[in-house]
Coordinates of C-alpha atoms in Angstrom, one line a residue:
X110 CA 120.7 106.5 108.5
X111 CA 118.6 105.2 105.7
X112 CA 115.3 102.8 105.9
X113 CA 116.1 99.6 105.5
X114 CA 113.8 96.7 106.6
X115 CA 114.4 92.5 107.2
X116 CA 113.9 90.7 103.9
X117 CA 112.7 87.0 103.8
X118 CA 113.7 86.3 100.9
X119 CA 117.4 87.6 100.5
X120 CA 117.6 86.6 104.4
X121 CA 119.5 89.3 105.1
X122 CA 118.6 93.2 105.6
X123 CA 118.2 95.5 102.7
X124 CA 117.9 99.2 102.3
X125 CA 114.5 100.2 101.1
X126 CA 114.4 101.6 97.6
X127 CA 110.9 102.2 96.6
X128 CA 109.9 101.0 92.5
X129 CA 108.5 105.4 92.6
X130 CA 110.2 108.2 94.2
X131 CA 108.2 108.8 97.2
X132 CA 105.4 106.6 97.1
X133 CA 105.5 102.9 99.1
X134 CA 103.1 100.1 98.1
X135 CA 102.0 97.8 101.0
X136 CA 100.7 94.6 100.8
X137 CA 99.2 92.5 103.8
X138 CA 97.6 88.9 104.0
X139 CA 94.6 90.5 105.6
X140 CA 91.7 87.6 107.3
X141 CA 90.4 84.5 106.3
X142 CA 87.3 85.1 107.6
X143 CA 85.8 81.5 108.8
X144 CA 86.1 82.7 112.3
X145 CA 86.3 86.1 114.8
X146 CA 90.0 87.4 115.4
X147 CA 92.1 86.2 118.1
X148 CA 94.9 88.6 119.3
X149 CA 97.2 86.7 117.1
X150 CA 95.7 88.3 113.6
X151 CA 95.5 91.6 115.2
X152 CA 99.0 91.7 116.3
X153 CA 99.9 91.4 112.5
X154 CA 97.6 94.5 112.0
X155 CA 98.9 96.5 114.3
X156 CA 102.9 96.1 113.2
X157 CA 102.2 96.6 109.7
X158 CA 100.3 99.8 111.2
X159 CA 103.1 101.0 112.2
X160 CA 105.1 100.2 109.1
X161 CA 102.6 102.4 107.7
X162 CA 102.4 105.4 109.4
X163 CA 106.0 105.6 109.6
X164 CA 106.4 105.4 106.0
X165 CA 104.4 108.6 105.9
X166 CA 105.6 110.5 108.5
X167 CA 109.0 110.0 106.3
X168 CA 106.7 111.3 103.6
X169 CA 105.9 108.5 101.7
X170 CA 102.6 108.7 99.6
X171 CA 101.7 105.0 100.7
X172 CA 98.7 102.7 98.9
X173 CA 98.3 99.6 101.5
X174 CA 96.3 97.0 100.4
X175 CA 94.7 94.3 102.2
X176 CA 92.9 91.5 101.4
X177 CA 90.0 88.9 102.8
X178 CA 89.7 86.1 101.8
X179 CA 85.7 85.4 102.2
X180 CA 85.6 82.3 100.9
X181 CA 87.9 78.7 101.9
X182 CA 87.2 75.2 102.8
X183 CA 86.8 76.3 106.5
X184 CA 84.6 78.8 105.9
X185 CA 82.2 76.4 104.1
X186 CA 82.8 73.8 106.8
X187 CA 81.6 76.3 109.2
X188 CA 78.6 77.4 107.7
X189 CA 77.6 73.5 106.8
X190 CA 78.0 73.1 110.3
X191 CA 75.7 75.9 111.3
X192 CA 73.6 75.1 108.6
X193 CA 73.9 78.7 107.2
X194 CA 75.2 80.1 103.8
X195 CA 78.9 80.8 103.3
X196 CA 78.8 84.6 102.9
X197 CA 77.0 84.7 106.3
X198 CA 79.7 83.4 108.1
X199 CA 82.3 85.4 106.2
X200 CA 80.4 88.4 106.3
X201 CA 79.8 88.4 110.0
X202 CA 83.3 87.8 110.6
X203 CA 84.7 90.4 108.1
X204 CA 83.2 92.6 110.8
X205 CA 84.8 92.1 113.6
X206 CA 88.0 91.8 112.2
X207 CA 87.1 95.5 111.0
X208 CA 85.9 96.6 114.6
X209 CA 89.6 94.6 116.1
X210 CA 91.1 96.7 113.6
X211 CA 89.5 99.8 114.4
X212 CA 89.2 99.0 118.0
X213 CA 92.8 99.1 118.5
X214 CA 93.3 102.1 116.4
X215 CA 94.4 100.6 112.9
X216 CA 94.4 102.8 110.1
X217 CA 91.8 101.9 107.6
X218 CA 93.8 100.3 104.4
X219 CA 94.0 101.9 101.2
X220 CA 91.5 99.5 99.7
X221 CA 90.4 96.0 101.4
X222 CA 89.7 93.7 98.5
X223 CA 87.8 90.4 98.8
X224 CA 88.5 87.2 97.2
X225 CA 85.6 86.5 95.8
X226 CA 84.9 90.1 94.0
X227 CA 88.4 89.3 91.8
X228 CA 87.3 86.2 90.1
X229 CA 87.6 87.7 86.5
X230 CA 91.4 88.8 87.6
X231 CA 92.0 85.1 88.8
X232 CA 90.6 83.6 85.5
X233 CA 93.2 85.9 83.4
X234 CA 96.1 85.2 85.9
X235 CA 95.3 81.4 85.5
X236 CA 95.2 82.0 81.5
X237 CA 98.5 83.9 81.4
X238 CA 100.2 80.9 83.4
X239 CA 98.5 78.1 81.0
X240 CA 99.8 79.9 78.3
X241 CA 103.1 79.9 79.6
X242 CA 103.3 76.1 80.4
X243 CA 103.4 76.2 84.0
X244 CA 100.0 75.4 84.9
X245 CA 97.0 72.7 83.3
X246 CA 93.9 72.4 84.1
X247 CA 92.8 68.6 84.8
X248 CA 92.2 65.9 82.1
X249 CA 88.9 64.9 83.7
X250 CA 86.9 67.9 82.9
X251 CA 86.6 68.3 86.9
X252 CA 87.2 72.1 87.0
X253 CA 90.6 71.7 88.9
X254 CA 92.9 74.1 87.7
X255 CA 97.1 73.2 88.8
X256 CA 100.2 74.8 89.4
X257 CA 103.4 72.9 87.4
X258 CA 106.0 72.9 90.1
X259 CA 108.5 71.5 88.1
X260 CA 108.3 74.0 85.2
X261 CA 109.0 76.9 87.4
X262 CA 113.0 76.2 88.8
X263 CA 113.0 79.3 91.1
X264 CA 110.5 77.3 93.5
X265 CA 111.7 77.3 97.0
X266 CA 113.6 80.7 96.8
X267 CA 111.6 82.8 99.1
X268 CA 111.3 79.8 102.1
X269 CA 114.8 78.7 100.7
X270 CA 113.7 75.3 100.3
X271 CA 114.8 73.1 97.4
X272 CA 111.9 71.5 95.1
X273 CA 112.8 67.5 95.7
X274 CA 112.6 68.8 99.8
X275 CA 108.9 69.9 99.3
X276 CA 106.6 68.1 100.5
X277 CA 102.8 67.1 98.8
X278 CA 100.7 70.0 98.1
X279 CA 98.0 69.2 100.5
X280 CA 95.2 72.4 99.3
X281 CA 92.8 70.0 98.1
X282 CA 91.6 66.5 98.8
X283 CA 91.1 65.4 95.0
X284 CA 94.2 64.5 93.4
X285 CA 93.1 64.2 90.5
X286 CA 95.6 64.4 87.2
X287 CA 97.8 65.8 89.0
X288 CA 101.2 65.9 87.1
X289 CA 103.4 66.1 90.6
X290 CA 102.2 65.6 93.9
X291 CA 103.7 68.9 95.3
X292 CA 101.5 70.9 92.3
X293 CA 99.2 73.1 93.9
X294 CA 95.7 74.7 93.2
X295 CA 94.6 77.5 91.1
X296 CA 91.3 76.4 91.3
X297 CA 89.0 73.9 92.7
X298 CA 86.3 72.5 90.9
X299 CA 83.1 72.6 91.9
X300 CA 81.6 69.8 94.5
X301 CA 77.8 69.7 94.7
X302 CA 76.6 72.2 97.2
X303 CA 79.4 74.7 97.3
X304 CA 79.5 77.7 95.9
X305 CA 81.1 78.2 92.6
X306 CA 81.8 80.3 89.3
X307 CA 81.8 79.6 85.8
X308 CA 85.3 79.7 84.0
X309 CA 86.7 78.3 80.7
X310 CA 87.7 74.9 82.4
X311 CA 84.6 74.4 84.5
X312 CA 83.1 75.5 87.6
X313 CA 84.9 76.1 90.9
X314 CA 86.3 78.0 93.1
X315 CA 89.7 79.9 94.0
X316 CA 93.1 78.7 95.5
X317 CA 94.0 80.1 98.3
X318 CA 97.4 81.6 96.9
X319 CA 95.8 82.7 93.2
X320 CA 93.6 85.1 94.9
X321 CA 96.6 87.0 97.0
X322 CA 98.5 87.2 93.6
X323 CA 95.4 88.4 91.9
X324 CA 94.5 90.8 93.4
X325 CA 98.0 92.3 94.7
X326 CA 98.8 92.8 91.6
X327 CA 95.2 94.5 90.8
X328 CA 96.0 97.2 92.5
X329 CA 100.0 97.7 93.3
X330 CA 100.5 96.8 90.1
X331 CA 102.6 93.5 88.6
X332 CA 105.7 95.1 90.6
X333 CA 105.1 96.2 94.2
X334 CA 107.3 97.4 97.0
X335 CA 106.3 95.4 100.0
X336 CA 104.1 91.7 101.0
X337 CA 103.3 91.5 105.0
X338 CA 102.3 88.6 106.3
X339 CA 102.8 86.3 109.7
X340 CA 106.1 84.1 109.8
X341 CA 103.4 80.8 109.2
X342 CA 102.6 81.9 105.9
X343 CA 106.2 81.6 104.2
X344 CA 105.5 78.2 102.9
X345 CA 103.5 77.2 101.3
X346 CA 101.4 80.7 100.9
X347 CA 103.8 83.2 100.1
X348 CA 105.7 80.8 98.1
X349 CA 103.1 79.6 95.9
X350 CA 102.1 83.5 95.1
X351 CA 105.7 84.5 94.2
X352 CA 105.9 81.5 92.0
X353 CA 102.8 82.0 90.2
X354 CA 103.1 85.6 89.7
X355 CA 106.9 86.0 88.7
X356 CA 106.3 82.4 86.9
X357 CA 103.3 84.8 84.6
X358 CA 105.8 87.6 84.3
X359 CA 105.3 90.0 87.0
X360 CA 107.6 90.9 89.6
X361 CA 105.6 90.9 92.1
X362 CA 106.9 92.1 95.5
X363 CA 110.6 92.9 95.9
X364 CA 110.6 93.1 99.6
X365 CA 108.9 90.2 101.9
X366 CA 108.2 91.3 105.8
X367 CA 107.3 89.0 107.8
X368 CA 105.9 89.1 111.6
X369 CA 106.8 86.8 114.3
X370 CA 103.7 84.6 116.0
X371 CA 101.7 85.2 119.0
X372 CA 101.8 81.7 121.6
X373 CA 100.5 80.8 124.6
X374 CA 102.7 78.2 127.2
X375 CA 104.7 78.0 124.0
X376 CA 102.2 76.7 121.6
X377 CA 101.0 78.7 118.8
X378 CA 97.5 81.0 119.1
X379 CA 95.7 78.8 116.9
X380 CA 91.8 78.4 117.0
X381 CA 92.4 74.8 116.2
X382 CA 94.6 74.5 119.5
X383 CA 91.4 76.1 121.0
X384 CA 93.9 78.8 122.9
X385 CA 93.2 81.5 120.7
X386 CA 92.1 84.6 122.9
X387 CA 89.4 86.8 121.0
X388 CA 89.3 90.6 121.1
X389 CA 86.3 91.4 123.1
X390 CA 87.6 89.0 126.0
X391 CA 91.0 91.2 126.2
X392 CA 89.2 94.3 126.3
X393 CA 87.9 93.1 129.7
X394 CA 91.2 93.0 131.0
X395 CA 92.4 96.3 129.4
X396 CA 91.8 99.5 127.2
X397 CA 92.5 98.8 123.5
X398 CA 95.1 101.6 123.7
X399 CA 96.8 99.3 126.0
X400 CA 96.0 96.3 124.1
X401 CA 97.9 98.0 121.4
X402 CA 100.6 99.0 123.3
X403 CA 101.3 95.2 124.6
X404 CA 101.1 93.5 120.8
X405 CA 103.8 96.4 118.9
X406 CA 106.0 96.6 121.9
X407 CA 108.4 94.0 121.0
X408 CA 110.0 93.6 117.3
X409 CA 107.7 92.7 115.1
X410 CA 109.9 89.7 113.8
X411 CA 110.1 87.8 117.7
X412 CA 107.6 85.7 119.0
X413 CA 105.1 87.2 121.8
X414 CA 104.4 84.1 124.6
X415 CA 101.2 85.6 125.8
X416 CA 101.0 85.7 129.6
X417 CA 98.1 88.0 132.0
X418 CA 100.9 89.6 134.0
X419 CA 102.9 90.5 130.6
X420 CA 99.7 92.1 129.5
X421 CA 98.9 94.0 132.8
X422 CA 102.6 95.2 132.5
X423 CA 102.6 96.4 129.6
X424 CA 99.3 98.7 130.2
X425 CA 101.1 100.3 133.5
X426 CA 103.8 100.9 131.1
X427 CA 101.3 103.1 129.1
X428 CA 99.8 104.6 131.9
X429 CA 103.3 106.2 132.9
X430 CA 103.3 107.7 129.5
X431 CA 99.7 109.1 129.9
X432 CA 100.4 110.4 133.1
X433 CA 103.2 112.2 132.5
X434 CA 101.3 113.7 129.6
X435 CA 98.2 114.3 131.0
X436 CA 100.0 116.7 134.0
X437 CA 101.8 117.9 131.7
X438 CA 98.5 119.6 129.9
X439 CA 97.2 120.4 133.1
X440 CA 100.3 122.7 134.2
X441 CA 100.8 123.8 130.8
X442 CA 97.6 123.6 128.5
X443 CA 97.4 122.5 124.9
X444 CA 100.4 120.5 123.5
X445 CA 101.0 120.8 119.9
X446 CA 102.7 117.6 118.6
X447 CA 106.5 118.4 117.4
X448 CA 107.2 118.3 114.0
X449 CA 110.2 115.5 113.8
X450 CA 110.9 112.8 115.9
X451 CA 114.2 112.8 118.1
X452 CA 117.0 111.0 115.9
X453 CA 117.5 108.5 118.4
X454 CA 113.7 107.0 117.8
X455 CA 113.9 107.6 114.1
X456 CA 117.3 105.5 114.2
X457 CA 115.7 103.0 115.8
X458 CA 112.5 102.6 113.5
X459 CA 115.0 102.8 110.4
X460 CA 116.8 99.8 111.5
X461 CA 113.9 97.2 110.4
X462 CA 110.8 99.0 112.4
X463 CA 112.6 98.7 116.2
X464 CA 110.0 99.3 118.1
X465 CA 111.5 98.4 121.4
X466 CA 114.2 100.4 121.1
X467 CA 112.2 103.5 120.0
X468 CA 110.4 103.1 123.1
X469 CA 112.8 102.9 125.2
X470 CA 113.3 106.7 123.7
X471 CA 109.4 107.8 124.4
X472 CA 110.0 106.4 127.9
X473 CA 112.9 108.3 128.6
X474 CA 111.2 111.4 127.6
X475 CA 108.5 110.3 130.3
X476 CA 111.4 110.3 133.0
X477 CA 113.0 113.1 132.4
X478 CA 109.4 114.7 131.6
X479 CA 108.5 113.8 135.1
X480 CA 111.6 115.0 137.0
X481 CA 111.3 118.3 134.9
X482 CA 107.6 118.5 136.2
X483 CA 108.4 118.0 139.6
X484 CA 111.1 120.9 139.4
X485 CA 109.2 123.3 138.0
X486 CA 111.0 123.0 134.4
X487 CA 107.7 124.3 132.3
X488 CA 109.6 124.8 129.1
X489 CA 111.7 121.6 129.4
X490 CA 108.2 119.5 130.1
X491 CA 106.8 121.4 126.9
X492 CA 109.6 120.2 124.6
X493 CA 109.7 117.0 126.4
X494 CA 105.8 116.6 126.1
X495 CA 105.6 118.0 122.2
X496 CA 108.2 115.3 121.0
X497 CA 106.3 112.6 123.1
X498 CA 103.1 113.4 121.3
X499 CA 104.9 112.5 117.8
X500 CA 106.5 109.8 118.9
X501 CA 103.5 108.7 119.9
X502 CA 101.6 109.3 116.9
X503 CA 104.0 107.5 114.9
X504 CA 103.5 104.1 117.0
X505 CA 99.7 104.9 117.2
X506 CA 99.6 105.7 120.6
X507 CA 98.9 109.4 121.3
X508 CA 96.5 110.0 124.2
X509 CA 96.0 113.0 123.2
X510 CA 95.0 112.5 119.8
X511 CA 91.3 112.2 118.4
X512 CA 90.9 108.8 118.4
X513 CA 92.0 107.8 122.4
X514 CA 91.1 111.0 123.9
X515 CA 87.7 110.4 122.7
X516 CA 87.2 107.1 124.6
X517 CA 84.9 107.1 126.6
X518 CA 85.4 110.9 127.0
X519 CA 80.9 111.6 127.6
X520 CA 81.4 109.2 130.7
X521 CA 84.2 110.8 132.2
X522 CA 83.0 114.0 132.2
X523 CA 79.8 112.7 134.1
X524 CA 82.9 111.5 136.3
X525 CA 84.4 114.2 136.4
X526 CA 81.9 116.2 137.7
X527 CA 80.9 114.1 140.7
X528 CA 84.7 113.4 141.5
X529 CA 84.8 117.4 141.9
X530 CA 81.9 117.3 144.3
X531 CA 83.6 114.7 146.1
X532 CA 86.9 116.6 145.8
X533 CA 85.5 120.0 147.1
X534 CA 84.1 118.2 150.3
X535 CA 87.2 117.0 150.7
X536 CA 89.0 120.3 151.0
X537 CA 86.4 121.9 152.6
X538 CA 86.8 119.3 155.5
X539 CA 91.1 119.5 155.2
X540 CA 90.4 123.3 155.8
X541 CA 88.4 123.0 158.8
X542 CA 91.2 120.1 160.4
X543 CA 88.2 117.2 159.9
X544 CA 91.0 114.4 158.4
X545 CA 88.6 111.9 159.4
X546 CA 86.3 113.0 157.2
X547 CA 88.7 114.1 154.6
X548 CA 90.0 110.5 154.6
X549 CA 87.2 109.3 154.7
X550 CA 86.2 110.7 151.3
X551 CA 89.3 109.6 149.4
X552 CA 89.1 106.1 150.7
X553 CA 85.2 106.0 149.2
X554 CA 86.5 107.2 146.4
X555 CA 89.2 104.6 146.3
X556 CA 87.0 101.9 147.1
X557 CA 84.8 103.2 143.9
X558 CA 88.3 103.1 141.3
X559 CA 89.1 106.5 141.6
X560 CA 92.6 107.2 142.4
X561 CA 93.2 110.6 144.2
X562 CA 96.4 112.6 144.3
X563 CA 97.9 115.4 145.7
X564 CA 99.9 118.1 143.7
X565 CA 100.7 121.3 144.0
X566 CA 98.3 122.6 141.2
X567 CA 95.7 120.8 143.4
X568 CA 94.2 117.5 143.7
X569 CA 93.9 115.5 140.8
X570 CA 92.2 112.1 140.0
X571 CA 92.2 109.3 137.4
X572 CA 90.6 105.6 136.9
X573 CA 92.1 102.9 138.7
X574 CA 93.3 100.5 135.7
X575 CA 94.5 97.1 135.9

């Protein structure tokens, strides 16, 4: 079964073809940075995570860029309102979208351009498409640099929206000598106060949309395999940075992946709504393993209607995978990671990334991994356990691997070696028929989150979660 992947603008599904043999070039409408992430940006991190790493565990050579954009109206209506500089508020908030990213175990991209570091890029883009006729700079010497609408006829073929339908470009509140309403901004001249950069039609500022196609093309190249991006940013975003680009003569992306929304009671996350929920507010309800499990687990084209008990369900859901694996080490010891995924997951991540469905696969190894465990089936929980751990790696969710395994891993050994104090009382107080006292330990150790069970190998223990 080959790859093939949900493309927005032929509205249909299309085998992937990479533009070179083996390589795949990603790109993903990273953070404006006017504000900290809300789980609604981070779920768009972590699908096109997974995009990536199962592009290279098919052996793709992958170059994923993604951008920020660090600087935008809000982002200077913040800082005016905080009475700081601009770059203080994006820089700030550059980082925590990096710790999110990182927190929930995001694969650092191939480079992470900023807006405001590709202005020479923009000005020759900009040039390229004056040149051509389908964009003007303003009459009135005001430094606003637009967009021709009309002189570009494929408008509207990614959103599949005819140009008459579209409605007034509303990027900038100075209309000034514009040709068409729906014309929309290259580049904003300056206004006194704001920051701004010299180019050969006066001082301003970038567009939104110039800097995506700017620096895209940078470095995938005019012709690129794939854009990512959140359903909202169809139109006008991703519209305006085809047009511009393919309008200037480069191909630009060929395949457009889009990822459903993230709402809550319905309404989109928004910080606007003021229901956004930030990242270090749901790492006090759960581990970021578990955070990541809950925002890949469904397709990565529906919509997510947040919900507590949805969240606490979906961490038990990986808690039954790390238990299974985590007896499975202690009956058997190390467990190498297999080298190919069962063809039943690999099915179901070639048919447009279907996460559910692949695990539905990794939880049916836990099941069976379990009922071979409890039978005594050590070869069976090996195989079982080795496939799991790929599977897993794939969707970014190994507990074994370096990056979970190390959470947290100096306090539990301080844990761990009370819990065994604790533990040995214990069965030094079963062996001489004191249950009183035996109970009595598990039920302080209960009371103090640590969950006790019996096994053949043994008593074991973990956390209490959720």
């Amino acid at each position: 079964m080959s790859l093939r992947f949900y493309d927005t603008s032929a509205r249909q599904v299309r085998e992937f073809s990479p533009l070179r043999e083996g390589c795949a070039s990603l790109y993903l409408c990273g953070a404006t940075v006017q504000a900290p992430p809300h789980i609604g940006h981070i779920r768009s991190g972590v699908n096109f995570d997974i995009l990536r790493r199962w592009l290279t565990h098919l052996g793709y050579e992958v170059t994923f860029c993604r951008n920020v954009t660090d600087i935008d109206d809000k982002i200077i209506a913040t800082a005016a309102r905080e009475g700081v500089p601009w770059w203080q508020v994006s820089e700030r908030n550059q980082r925590a979208f990096t710790h999110a990213y990182d927190a929930l175990g995001c694969l650092p991209p191939t480079v992470e351009p900023r807006a405001t570091g590709h202005v020479p890029e923009m000005i020759e883009l900009m040039r390229r498409l004056i040149d051509a006729g389908h964009a003007y700079p303003a009459d009135d010497g005001s430094g606003d640099v637009y967009f021709d609408v009309r002189s570009y006829p494929a408008y509207g073929e990614l959103s599949n929206q005819r140009p008459d339908q579209v409605v007034e470009a509303a990027d900038t509140d100075r209309e000034r000598d514009k040709r068409d309403p729906r014309d929309f901004a290259l580049w904003k001249g300056a206004k006194p106060g704001e920051p701004s950069w010299e180019t050969p039609w006066g001082r301003g500022r970038p567009g939104w949309h110039l800097e995506c196609s700017a620096m895209a093309t940078k470095y995938l190249g005019p012709s690129f395999d794939i854009h990512g991006g959140g359903l909202d940013l169809v139109f006008p975003h991703h519209e305006n940075e085809q047009a511009q680009s393919r309008a200037a003569g480069d191909g630009f992306a060929r395949y457009w992946l889009h990822n459903g929304l993230l709402a809550v009671g319905g309404e989109k996350m928004s910080k606007s709504l003021g229901n956004s929920l930030r990242i270090p507010q749901m790492l006090e309800k759960v581990r970021p393993v578990e955070l990541r499990y809950y925002l890949g687990q469904a397709h990565y084209r529906s919509t997510i209607d947040y919900s507590d008990a949805a969240l606490q369900e979906a961490a038990s859901a990986y808690q039954r995978i790390e238990g299974f694996l985590t007896r499975a080490v202690e009956v058997l010891g190390e467990i190498t990671p297999a080298a190919e995924v069962p063809e039943a997951f690999a099915e179901a991540l070639d048919d447009d990334l279907g996460v559910s469905q692949a695990l539905a696969v990794v939880h049916g190894h836990v099941r069976e991994g379990n009922t071979a465990l409890a039978a005594g089936g050590k070869e069976r929980v090996r195989e079982l356990a080795s496939e799991l751990r790929v599977m897993l790696g794939v969707l970014g969710l190994d507990p074994l691997s370096d990056l979970w395994a190390s959470e947290g891993q100096g306090l539990r050994e301080v844990v761990d070696a009370l819990v065994a104090v604790a533990l040995e009382q214990r069965q030094a107080a079963r062996g001489r028929k004191d249950y009183a006292a035996a109970d009595a330990i598990r039920d302080r150790l209960t009371e103090a989150g640590v969950v006790v069970e019996d096994t053949p190998q043994g008593p074991r223990w973990d956390l209490r979660r959720g």
